[in-house]
Amino acid sequence: MLQTIRDACKFRQDAIDFALTKQIEDLTDLVGHDQAAAEAFFDKTFITEGMAFLLRAALQRLAGQNAQAAFELRQAMGGGKTHSMLALGYLAAHPEIAAEIDPKIVQGFTPSVAKVVVVSGRNIPHDVLLWGSVARQLGKEHQFSRFWVNGPRAPNEDDWRDLIGDEPVLILFDELPPYLENAVTISVGAGHLGDVTSAAISNLLSAATKLPRLCIVMSTLVGQYRASGDLSKIISQISNEAQRQTKPITPVDLSSDDIYKILRKRLLEEEPNPATVEAVASAYGQLLADAAKAKIVERSAERMSEEVAATYASDTAPATMSSSRPPT
């Protein structure tokens, strides 16, 4: 008798007890995490080619071995941007586990432990603003206090360089539109806080090119938010600067079988052993052969049994990262 997928596989408990709210990821998960949390994250993560490229390139940058300072993750909503940033944040803080995940990620260099700064547009502190949040997480809030105590002012390139220095620092920007939507309603001089924020981010991206171990990763603002008026202008300004300074990466190739492999990794705690797969494929093939003889199905359908074995092939390693170009 053919086994059902529930018979052949062991599902993760959180996949069975599904709750949509538990599937929404947030960069704040990185705050105060330990190595056990990082290992648990990768236990349920399939490393796509796009993610692998990001991890390798960013870790090289943090080790001072990559000239590319900033990366922009471009994908539709739900396309793996936040998940990829979480993966990088965990590895930047715990680079010793990178080789366990995939040795190719760190092949040829030794990764460095980096400070990880998380900037989520839904959780930026009101009192110190976006740039103050970065300074606070670096333990240097006092150094930047002059940029908000007497009203918001954008740090210039040299201010950012003095703040960050030559230590390995990873800054992750996600969900900026909600913050910017509020910022354009707060008057600052003849403009608004959105203008100041745009200048601060642009100056940071420029400073990053001159700080050899600073890496910035941001999720794209293009096409992610319905905007008009002042908000549209600010999003365009930041996006245009990002396009000049960042390398684009697509975390998940929607034209490939990435989604299938991601779901398999996320849902299954244990996959069936090869003997079970072979038995199911053989039984399925025999049923199709019998159906073809009875002209219930087309003769070509017999080959579908081969797809059963291919579905559970042990293929969880990411594609090669030898190319210097990111996937598009």
mmCIF file of C-alpha atoms in Angstrom:
data_model
loop_
_atom_site.group_PDB
_atom_site.id
_atom_site.type_symbol
_atom_site.label_atom_id
_atom_site.label_comp_id
_atom_site.label_asym_id
_atom_site.label_seq_id
_atom_site.Cartn_x
_atom_site.Cartn_y
_atom_site.Cartn_z
ATOM 1 C CA MET A 1 0.000 0.000 0.000
ATOM 2 C CA LEU A 2 1.257 3.487 -0.834
ATOM 3 C CA GLN A 3 2.319 5.486 2.196
ATOM 4 C CA THR A 4 0.921 8.966 2.625
ATOM 5 C CA ILE A 5 3.275 11.882 3.081
ATOM 6 C CA ARG A 6 2.361 11.913 6.777
ATOM 7 C CA ASP A 7 3.448 8.281 7.017
ATOM 8 C CA ALA A 8 6.730 8.808 5.218
ATOM 9 C CA CYS A 9 7.785 12.159 6.705
ATOM 10 C CA LYS A 10 8.013 13.668 10.159
ATOM 11 C CA PHE A 11 6.594 17.181 10.186
ATOM 12 C CA ARG A 12 7.819 19.923 12.461
ATOM 13 C CA GLN A 13 5.360 20.630 15.250
ATOM 14 C CA ASP A 14 5.129 24.323 14.384
ATOM 15 C CA ALA A 15 4.187 23.328 10.824
ATOM 16 C CA ILE A 16 1.300 21.262 12.184
ATOM 17 C CA ASP A 17 0.247 23.894 14.726
ATOM 18 C CA PHE A 18 0.339 26.601 12.058
ATOM 19 C CA ALA A 19 -0.256 30.196 13.078
ATOM 20 C CA LEU A 20 0.196 32.960 10.513
ATOM 21 C CA THR A 21 1.592 35.390 13.081
ATOM 22 C CA LYS A 22 4.449 32.990 13.814
ATOM 23 C CA GLN A 23 5.481 33.038 10.157
ATOM 24 C CA ILE A 24 6.042 36.812 10.043
ATOM 25 C CA GLU A 25 9.727 37.507 10.552
ATOM 26 C CA ASP A 26 11.232 40.581 12.160
ATOM 27 C CA LEU A 27 14.834 41.738 12.359
ATOM 28 C CA THR A 28 14.366 42.417 16.066
ATOM 29 C CA ASP A 29 14.730 38.646 16.546
ATOM 30 C CA LEU A 30 18.465 39.351 16.308
ATOM 31 C CA VAL A 31 18.463 41.593 19.365
ATOM 32 C CA GLY A 32 19.904 39.768 22.346
ATOM 33 C CA HIS A 33 19.880 36.361 20.632
ATOM 34 C CA ASP A 34 22.300 33.563 21.492
ATOM 35 C CA GLN A 35 24.054 30.936 19.372
ATOM 36 C CA ALA A 36 21.318 28.387 20.065
ATOM 37 C CA ALA A 37 18.802 30.725 18.394
ATOM 38 C CA ALA A 38 21.092 31.053 15.376
ATOM 39 C CA GLU A 39 21.453 27.292 15.044
ATOM 40 C CA ALA A 40 17.683 26.798 15.395
ATOM 41 C CA PHE A 41 17.141 29.355 12.630
ATOM 42 C CA PHE A 42 19.410 27.533 10.183
ATOM 43 C CA ASP A 43 17.929 24.180 11.101
ATOM 44 C CA LYS A 44 14.788 25.346 9.265
ATOM 45 C CA THR A 45 16.461 27.376 6.531
ATOM 46 C CA PHE A 46 17.237 26.322 2.980
ATOM 47 C CA ILE A 47 20.127 28.398 1.635
ATOM 48 C CA THR A 48 19.161 29.590 -1.840
ATOM 49 C CA GLU A 49 21.740 30.676 -4.389
ATOM 50 C CA GLY A 50 20.820 34.321 -3.830
ATOM 51 C CA MET A 51 21.123 34.007 -0.062
ATOM 52 C CA ALA A 52 24.424 32.154 -0.364
ATOM 53 C CA PHE A 53 25.824 34.952 -2.519
ATOM 54 C CA LEU A 54 24.759 37.544 0.050
ATOM 55 C CA LEU A 55 26.196 35.598 2.990
ATOM 56 C CA ARG A 56 29.559 35.045 1.333
ATOM 57 C CA ALA A 57 29.940 38.577 -0.039
ATOM 58 C CA ALA A 58 28.857 40.265 3.196
ATOM 59 C CA LEU A 59 31.031 38.088 5.432
ATOM 60 C CA GLN A 60 33.973 38.807 3.143
ATOM 61 C CA ARG A 61 33.243 42.522 3.520
ATOM 62 C CA LEU A 62 33.149 42.255 7.317
ATOM 63 C CA ALA A 63 36.499 40.455 7.168
ATOM 64 C CA GLY A 64 37.947 43.318 5.106
ATOM 65 C CA GLN A 65 38.211 41.239 1.932
ATOM 66 C CA ASN A 66 35.483 42.671 -0.291
ATOM 67 C CA ALA A 67 35.310 46.150 -1.799
ATOM 68 C CA GLN A 68 31.519 46.043 -2.113
ATOM 69 C CA ALA A 69 30.113 47.832 0.947
ATOM 70 C CA ALA A 70 26.336 47.742 0.488
ATOM 71 C CA PHE A 71 23.706 45.387 -0.881
ATOM 72 C CA GLU A 72 20.050 45.878 -1.786
ATOM 73 C CA LEU A 73 17.672 42.938 -1.613
ATOM 74 C CA ARG A 74 15.168 43.184 -4.438
ATOM 75 C CA GLN A 75 12.112 40.986 -4.429
ATOM 76 C CA ALA A 76 8.349 41.132 -4.134
ATOM 77 C CA MET A 77 6.686 41.016 -0.706
ATOM 78 C CA GLY A 78 7.341 37.673 0.942
ATOM 79 C CA GLY A 79 10.345 36.975 -1.267
ATOM 80 C CA GLY A 80 12.875 36.224 1.453
ATOM 81 C CA LYS A 81 14.390 39.666 2.093
ATOM 82 C CA THR A 82 13.938 39.715 5.861
ATOM 83 C CA HIS A 83 14.820 36.030 6.127
ATOM 84 C CA SER A 84 18.067 36.616 4.244
ATOM 85 C CA MET A 85 18.958 39.538 6.508
ATOM 86 C CA LEU A 86 18.249 37.418 9.575
ATOM 87 C CA ALA A 87 20.528 34.705 8.199
ATOM 88 C CA LEU A 88 23.327 37.210 7.668
ATOM 89 C CA GLY A 89 22.789 38.773 11.091
ATOM 90 C CA TYR A 90 23.075 35.408 12.818
ATOM 91 C CA LEU A 91 26.250 34.496 10.904
ATOM 92 C CA ALA A 92 27.853 37.913 11.448
ATOM 93 C CA ALA A 93 27.405 37.454 15.189
ATOM 94 C CA HIS A 94 28.344 33.738 15.129
ATOM 95 C CA PRO A 95 30.647 33.214 12.128
ATOM 96 C CA GLU A 96 31.928 29.958 13.601
ATOM 97 C CA ILE A 97 28.743 28.175 12.523
ATOM 98 C CA ALA A 98 29.021 29.298 8.870
ATOM 99 C CA ALA A 99 31.238 26.374 7.881
ATOM 100 C CA GLU A 100 28.739 23.949 9.422
ATOM 101 C CA ILE A 101 25.945 25.370 7.272
ATOM 102 C CA ASP A 102 27.926 25.321 4.041
ATOM 103 C CA PRO A 103 31.752 25.404 3.852
ATOM 104 C CA LYS A 104 31.616 27.220 0.493
ATOM 105 C CA ILE A 105 30.240 30.329 2.206
ATOM 106 C CA VAL A 106 33.559 30.949 3.978
ATOM 107 C CA GLN A 107 35.912 29.138 1.623
ATOM 108 C CA GLY A 108 39.222 30.959 1.266
ATOM 109 C CA PHE A 109 38.861 33.415 4.161
ATOM 110 C CA THR A 110 38.253 33.536 7.901
ATOM 111 C CA PRO A 111 35.076 35.425 8.905
ATOM 112 C CA SER A 112 35.132 37.954 11.738
ATOM 113 C CA VAL A 113 32.700 38.473 14.580
ATOM 114 C CA ALA A 114 30.840 41.698 13.823
ATOM 115 C CA LYS A 115 28.574 44.066 15.679
ATOM 116 C CA VAL A 116 25.065 43.734 14.254
ATOM 117 C CA VAL A 117 22.856 46.833 14.084
ATOM 118 C CA VAL A 118 19.159 46.327 13.343
ATOM 119 C CA VAL A 119 17.084 49.175 11.920
ATOM 120 C CA SER A 120 13.462 48.157 11.434
ATOM 121 C CA GLY A 121 11.193 50.970 10.313
ATOM 122 C CA ARG A 122 8.492 49.749 12.683
ATOM 123 C CA ASN A 123 10.700 49.974 15.788
ATOM 124 C CA ILE A 124 12.965 53.021 15.451
ATOM 125 C CA PRO A 125 13.091 54.924 18.780
ATOM 126 C CA HIS A 126 11.245 58.244 18.656
ATOM 127 C CA ASP A 127 13.695 60.000 20.964
ATOM 128 C CA VAL A 128 16.928 59.419 19.042
ATOM 129 C CA LEU A 129 15.651 58.921 15.474
ATOM 130 C CA LEU A 130 17.128 56.546 12.900
ATOM 131 C CA TRP A 131 20.767 57.630 13.192
ATOM 132 C CA GLY A 132 20.535 57.675 16.975
ATOM 133 C CA SER A 133 19.286 54.093 16.912
ATOM 134 C CA VAL A 134 22.443 53.074 15.057
ATOM 135 C CA ALA A 135 24.644 54.969 17.519
ATOM 136 C CA ARG A 136 22.790 53.523 20.523
ATOM 137 C CA GLN A 137 23.254 49.946 19.315
ATOM 138 C CA LEU A 138 26.964 50.617 18.840
ATOM 139 C CA GLY A 139 27.168 51.870 22.422
ATOM 140 C CA LYS A 140 28.010 55.419 21.234
ATOM 141 C CA GLU A 141 24.724 57.268 21.699
ATOM 142 C CA HIS A 142 26.467 60.217 23.369
ATOM 143 C CA GLN A 143 28.657 60.725 20.291
ATOM 144 C CA PHE A 144 25.612 61.380 18.094
ATOM 145 C CA SER A 145 23.314 63.121 20.583
ATOM 146 C CA ARG A 146 24.054 66.494 18.996
ATOM 147 C CA PHE A 147 22.131 65.346 15.939
ATOM 148 C CA TRP A 148 18.793 65.259 17.747
ATOM 149 C CA VAL A 149 18.986 67.095 21.101
ATOM 150 C CA ASN A 150 18.412 70.543 19.557
ATOM 151 C CA GLY A 151 16.369 69.285 16.648
ATOM 152 C CA PRO A 152 16.983 66.677 13.931
ATOM 153 C CA ARG A 153 20.168 67.145 11.879
ATOM 154 C CA ALA A 154 21.638 64.639 9.471
ATOM 155 C CA PRO A 155 25.114 63.292 10.286
ATOM 156 C CA ASN A 156 27.478 63.922 7.394
ATOM 157 C CA GLU A 157 29.873 61.396 5.890
ATOM 158 C CA ASP A 158 32.711 62.191 8.303
ATOM 159 C CA ASP A 159 30.345 61.927 11.285
ATOM 160 C CA TRP A 160 29.410 58.400 10.232
ATOM 161 C CA ARG A 161 33.037 57.450 9.685
ATOM 162 C CA ASP A 162 34.020 58.705 13.131
ATOM 163 C CA LEU A 163 31.125 56.803 14.721
ATOM 164 C CA ILE A 164 31.714 53.439 13.057
ATOM 165 C CA GLY A 165 35.478 53.314 12.633
ATOM 166 C CA ASP A 166 37.343 50.303 11.280
ATOM 167 C CA GLU A 167 35.716 47.543 13.338
ATOM 168 C CA PRO A 168 33.452 45.037 11.512
ATOM 169 C CA VAL A 169 29.904 46.375 11.660
ATOM 170 C CA LEU A 170 26.800 45.069 9.888
ATOM 171 C CA ILE A 171 23.830 47.428 9.536
ATOM 172 C CA LEU A 172 20.521 45.948 8.388
ATOM 173 C CA PHE A 173 17.718 48.222 7.142
ATOM 174 C CA ASP A 174 14.222 46.771 6.760
ATOM 175 C CA GLU A 175 10.632 48.053 6.654
ATOM 176 C CA LEU A 176 11.657 51.707 6.214
ATOM 177 C CA PRO A 177 8.450 52.981 4.492
ATOM 178 C CA PRO A 178 6.300 53.029 7.699
ATOM 179 C CA TYR A 179 8.935 55.169 9.417
ATOM 180 C CA LEU A 180 9.289 57.471 6.425
ATOM 181 C CA GLU A 181 5.504 57.824 6.157
ATOM 182 C CA ASN A 182 5.476 59.279 9.653
ATOM 183 C CA ALA A 183 8.679 61.268 9.128
ATOM 184 C CA VAL A 184 7.242 63.355 6.273
ATOM 185 C CA THR A 185 4.528 64.627 8.650
ATOM 186 C CA ILE A 186 7.056 66.073 11.150
ATOM 187 C CA SER A 187 8.214 69.570 10.224
ATOM 188 C CA VAL A 188 11.913 70.373 10.447
ATOM 189 C CA GLY A 189 12.844 73.908 9.379
ATOM 190 C CA ALA A 190 11.500 74.523 5.902
ATOM 191 C CA GLY A 191 11.153 70.794 5.256
ATOM 192 C CA HIS A 192 10.375 67.685 7.271
ATOM 193 C CA LEU A 193 12.050 64.781 9.055
ATOM 194 C CA GLY A 194 11.858 62.712 5.865
ATOM 195 C CA ASP A 195 14.318 65.088 4.182
ATOM 196 C CA VAL A 196 16.742 64.809 7.099
ATOM 197 C CA THR A 197 16.417 61.018 7.168
ATOM 198 C CA SER A 198 17.079 60.782 3.438
ATOM 199 C CA ALA A 199 20.245 62.870 3.826
ATOM 200 C CA ALA A 200 21.424 60.779 6.788
ATOM 201 C CA ILE A 201 21.020 57.488 4.902
ATOM 202 C CA SER A 202 22.692 58.878 1.772
ATOM 203 C CA ASN A 203 25.657 60.088 3.819
ATOM 204 C CA LEU A 204 25.919 56.695 5.531
ATOM 205 C CA LEU A 205 25.974 54.855 2.188
ATOM 206 C CA SER A 206 28.702 57.192 0.976
ATOM 207 C CA ALA A 207 30.713 56.726 4.188
ATOM 208 C CA ALA A 208 30.432 52.947 3.844
ATOM 209 C CA THR A 209 32.600 52.999 0.718
ATOM 210 C CA LYS A 210 35.453 54.386 2.839
ATOM 211 C CA LEU A 211 35.047 52.083 5.845
ATOM 212 C CA PRO A 212 36.615 48.743 4.838
ATOM 213 C CA ARG A 213 34.699 46.560 7.300
ATOM 214 C CA LEU A 214 31.280 48.199 7.310
ATOM 215 C CA CYS A 215 28.563 46.265 5.474
ATOM 216 C CA ILE A 216 25.071 47.637 4.857
ATOM 217 C CA VAL A 217 22.134 45.552 3.659
ATOM 218 C CA MET A 218 18.766 47.099 2.933
ATOM 219 C CA SER A 219 15.496 45.820 1.544
ATOM 220 C CA THR A 220 14.377 47.626 -1.569
ATOM 221 C CA LEU A 221 11.870 50.449 -1.285
ATOM 222 C CA VAL A 222 10.839 50.216 -4.930
ATOM 223 C CA GLY A 223 7.396 48.707 -5.445
ATOM 224 C CA GLN A 224 6.970 47.862 -1.773
ATOM 225 C CA TYR A 225 4.667 50.686 -0.732
ATOM 226 C CA ARG A 226 1.941 52.807 -2.268
ATOM 227 C CA ALA A 227 3.255 56.333 -1.929
ATOM 228 C CA SER A 228 2.512 59.793 -3.253
ATOM 229 C CA GLY A 229 3.564 63.357 -2.579
ATOM 230 C CA ASP A 230 6.347 63.889 -0.052
ATOM 231 C CA LEU A 231 6.645 60.195 0.814
ATOM 232 C CA SER A 232 7.096 59.240 -2.834
ATOM 233 C CA LYS A 233 9.805 61.883 -3.173
ATOM 234 C CA ILE A 234 11.755 60.624 -0.136
ATOM 235 C CA ILE A 235 11.474 56.982 -1.198
ATOM 236 C CA SER A 236 12.752 57.949 -4.658
ATOM 237 C CA GLN A 237 15.692 59.868 -3.180
ATOM 238 C CA ILE A 238 16.786 56.965 -0.980
ATOM 239 C CA SER A 239 16.193 54.417 -3.748
ATOM 240 C CA ASN A 240 18.230 56.421 -6.249
ATOM 241 C CA GLU A 241 21.135 56.670 -3.810
ATOM 242 C CA ALA A 242 20.872 52.950 -3.071
ATOM 243 C CA GLN A 243 21.007 52.127 -6.773
ATOM 244 C CA ARG A 244 24.248 54.101 -7.066
ATOM 245 C CA GLN A 245 25.954 52.512 -4.057
ATOM 246 C CA THR A 246 24.543 49.004 -3.641
ATOM 247 C CA LYS A 247 24.772 45.665 -5.438
ATOM 248 C CA PRO A 248 21.296 44.186 -6.093
ATOM 249 C CA ILE A 249 20.556 40.622 -5.006
ATOM 250 C CA THR A 250 17.403 38.550 -5.485
ATOM 251 C CA PRO A 251 17.168 36.182 -2.476
ATOM 252 C CA VAL A 252 14.723 33.705 -4.038
ATOM 253 C CA ASP A 253 14.562 32.743 -7.716
ATOM 254 C CA LEU A 254 10.834 32.403 -8.300
ATOM 255 C CA SER A 255 11.449 30.740 -11.672
ATOM 256 C CA SER A 256 13.376 27.889 -10.034
ATOM 257 C CA ASP A 257 12.396 25.246 -7.464
ATOM 258 C CA ASP A 258 13.639 27.473 -4.605
ATOM 259 C CA ILE A 259 10.161 27.819 -3.124
ATOM 260 C CA TYR A 260 9.651 24.054 -3.065
ATOM 261 C CA LYS A 261 13.003 23.462 -1.355
ATOM 262 C CA ILE A 262 12.360 26.248 1.168
ATOM 263 C CA LEU A 263 8.986 24.759 2.098
ATOM 264 C CA ARG A 264 10.392 21.243 2.362
ATOM 265 C CA LYS A 265 13.095 22.459 4.754
ATOM 266 C CA ARG A 266 10.638 24.540 6.771
ATOM 267 C CA LEU A 267 7.937 21.876 7.061
ATOM 268 C CA LEU A 268 9.841 18.618 7.508
ATOM 269 C CA GLU A 269 11.835 17.667 10.564
ATOM 270 C CA GLU A 270 12.769 14.294 9.068
ATOM 271 C CA GLU A 271 12.584 13.210 5.448
ATOM 272 C CA PRO A 272 11.869 9.592 4.435
ATOM 273 C CA ASN A 273 14.784 7.207 4.063
ATOM 274 C CA PRO A 274 15.831 6.172 0.515
ATOM 275 C CA ALA A 275 14.244 2.722 0.829
ATOM 276 C CA THR A 276 10.850 4.264 1.593
ATOM 277 C CA VAL A 277 11.153 6.690 -1.303
ATOM 278 C CA GLU A 278 12.107 3.889 -3.672
ATOM 279 C CA ALA A 279 9.192 1.705 -2.495
ATOM 280 C CA VAL A 280 6.677 4.535 -2.947
ATOM 281 C CA ALA A 281 8.074 5.471 -6.370
ATOM 282 C CA SER A 282 7.990 1.836 -7.499
ATOM 283 C CA ALA A 283 4.422 1.282 -6.301
ATOM 284 C CA TYR A 284 3.300 4.547 -7.855
ATOM 285 C CA GLY A 285 4.995 3.621 -11.131
ATOM 286 C CA GLN A 286 3.283 0.219 -11.174
ATOM 287 C CA LEU A 287 -0.120 1.817 -10.632
ATOM 288 C CA LEU A 288 0.516 4.213 -13.498
ATOM 289 C CA ALA A 289 1.712 1.371 -15.729
ATOM 290 C CA ASP A 290 -1.449 -0.583 -14.999
ATOM 291 C CA ALA A 291 -3.551 2.512 -15.681
ATOM 292 C CA ALA A 292 -1.715 3.092 -18.962
ATOM 293 C CA LYS A 293 -2.404 -0.500 -20.066
ATOM 294 C CA ALA A 294 -6.059 0.030 -19.287
ATOM 295 C CA LYS A 295 -5.874 3.295 -21.239
ATOM 296 C CA ILE A 296 -7.015 5.228 -18.166
ATOM 297 C CA VAL A 297 -3.995 7.508 -18.439
ATOM 298 C CA GLU A 298 -1.596 8.379 -21.254
ATOM 299 C CA ARG A 299 1.394 6.080 -21.677
ATOM 300 C CA SER A 300 3.732 9.036 -21.049
ATOM 301 C CA ALA A 301 2.326 9.360 -17.511
ATOM 302 C CA GLU A 302 4.338 6.302 -16.452
ATOM 303 C CA ARG A 303 7.440 8.470 -16.279
ATOM 304 C CA MET A 304 5.854 10.518 -13.505
ATOM 305 C CA SER A 305 7.017 7.909 -10.994
ATOM 306 C CA GLU A 306 10.565 9.172 -11.546
ATOM 307 C CA GLU A 307 9.492 12.517 -10.119
ATOM 308 C CA VAL A 308 8.612 10.890 -6.801
ATOM 309 C CA ALA A 309 12.233 9.923 -6.221
ATOM 310 C CA ALA A 310 13.463 13.277 -7.518
ATOM 311 C CA THR A 311 11.151 15.087 -5.115
ATOM 312 C CA TYR A 312 12.931 13.580 -2.120
ATOM 313 C CA ALA A 313 16.441 13.579 -3.569
ATOM 314 C CA SER A 314 19.052 14.636 -1.052
ATOM 315 C CA ASP A 315 19.628 18.023 -2.605
ATOM 316 C CA THR A 316 19.739 20.604 0.139
ATOM 317 C CA ALA A 317 23.039 22.273 -0.678
ATOM 318 C CA PRO A 318 22.968 25.681 -2.370
ATOM 319 C CA ALA A 319 24.163 26.131 -5.907
ATOM 320 C CA THR A 320 27.765 27.021 -6.582
ATOM 321 C CA MET A 321 28.956 30.475 -5.587
ATOM 322 C CA SER A 322 31.903 30.666 -7.948
ATOM 323 C CA SER A 323 30.321 33.444 -9.986
ATOM 324 C CA SER A 324 31.063 37.020 -8.956
ATOM 325 C CA ARG A 325 27.694 38.145 -10.210
ATOM 326 C CA PRO A 326 24.550 37.999 -8.061
ATOM 327 C CA PRO A 327 21.490 36.146 -9.367
ATOM 328 C CA THR A 328 18.876 38.345 -11.011
#
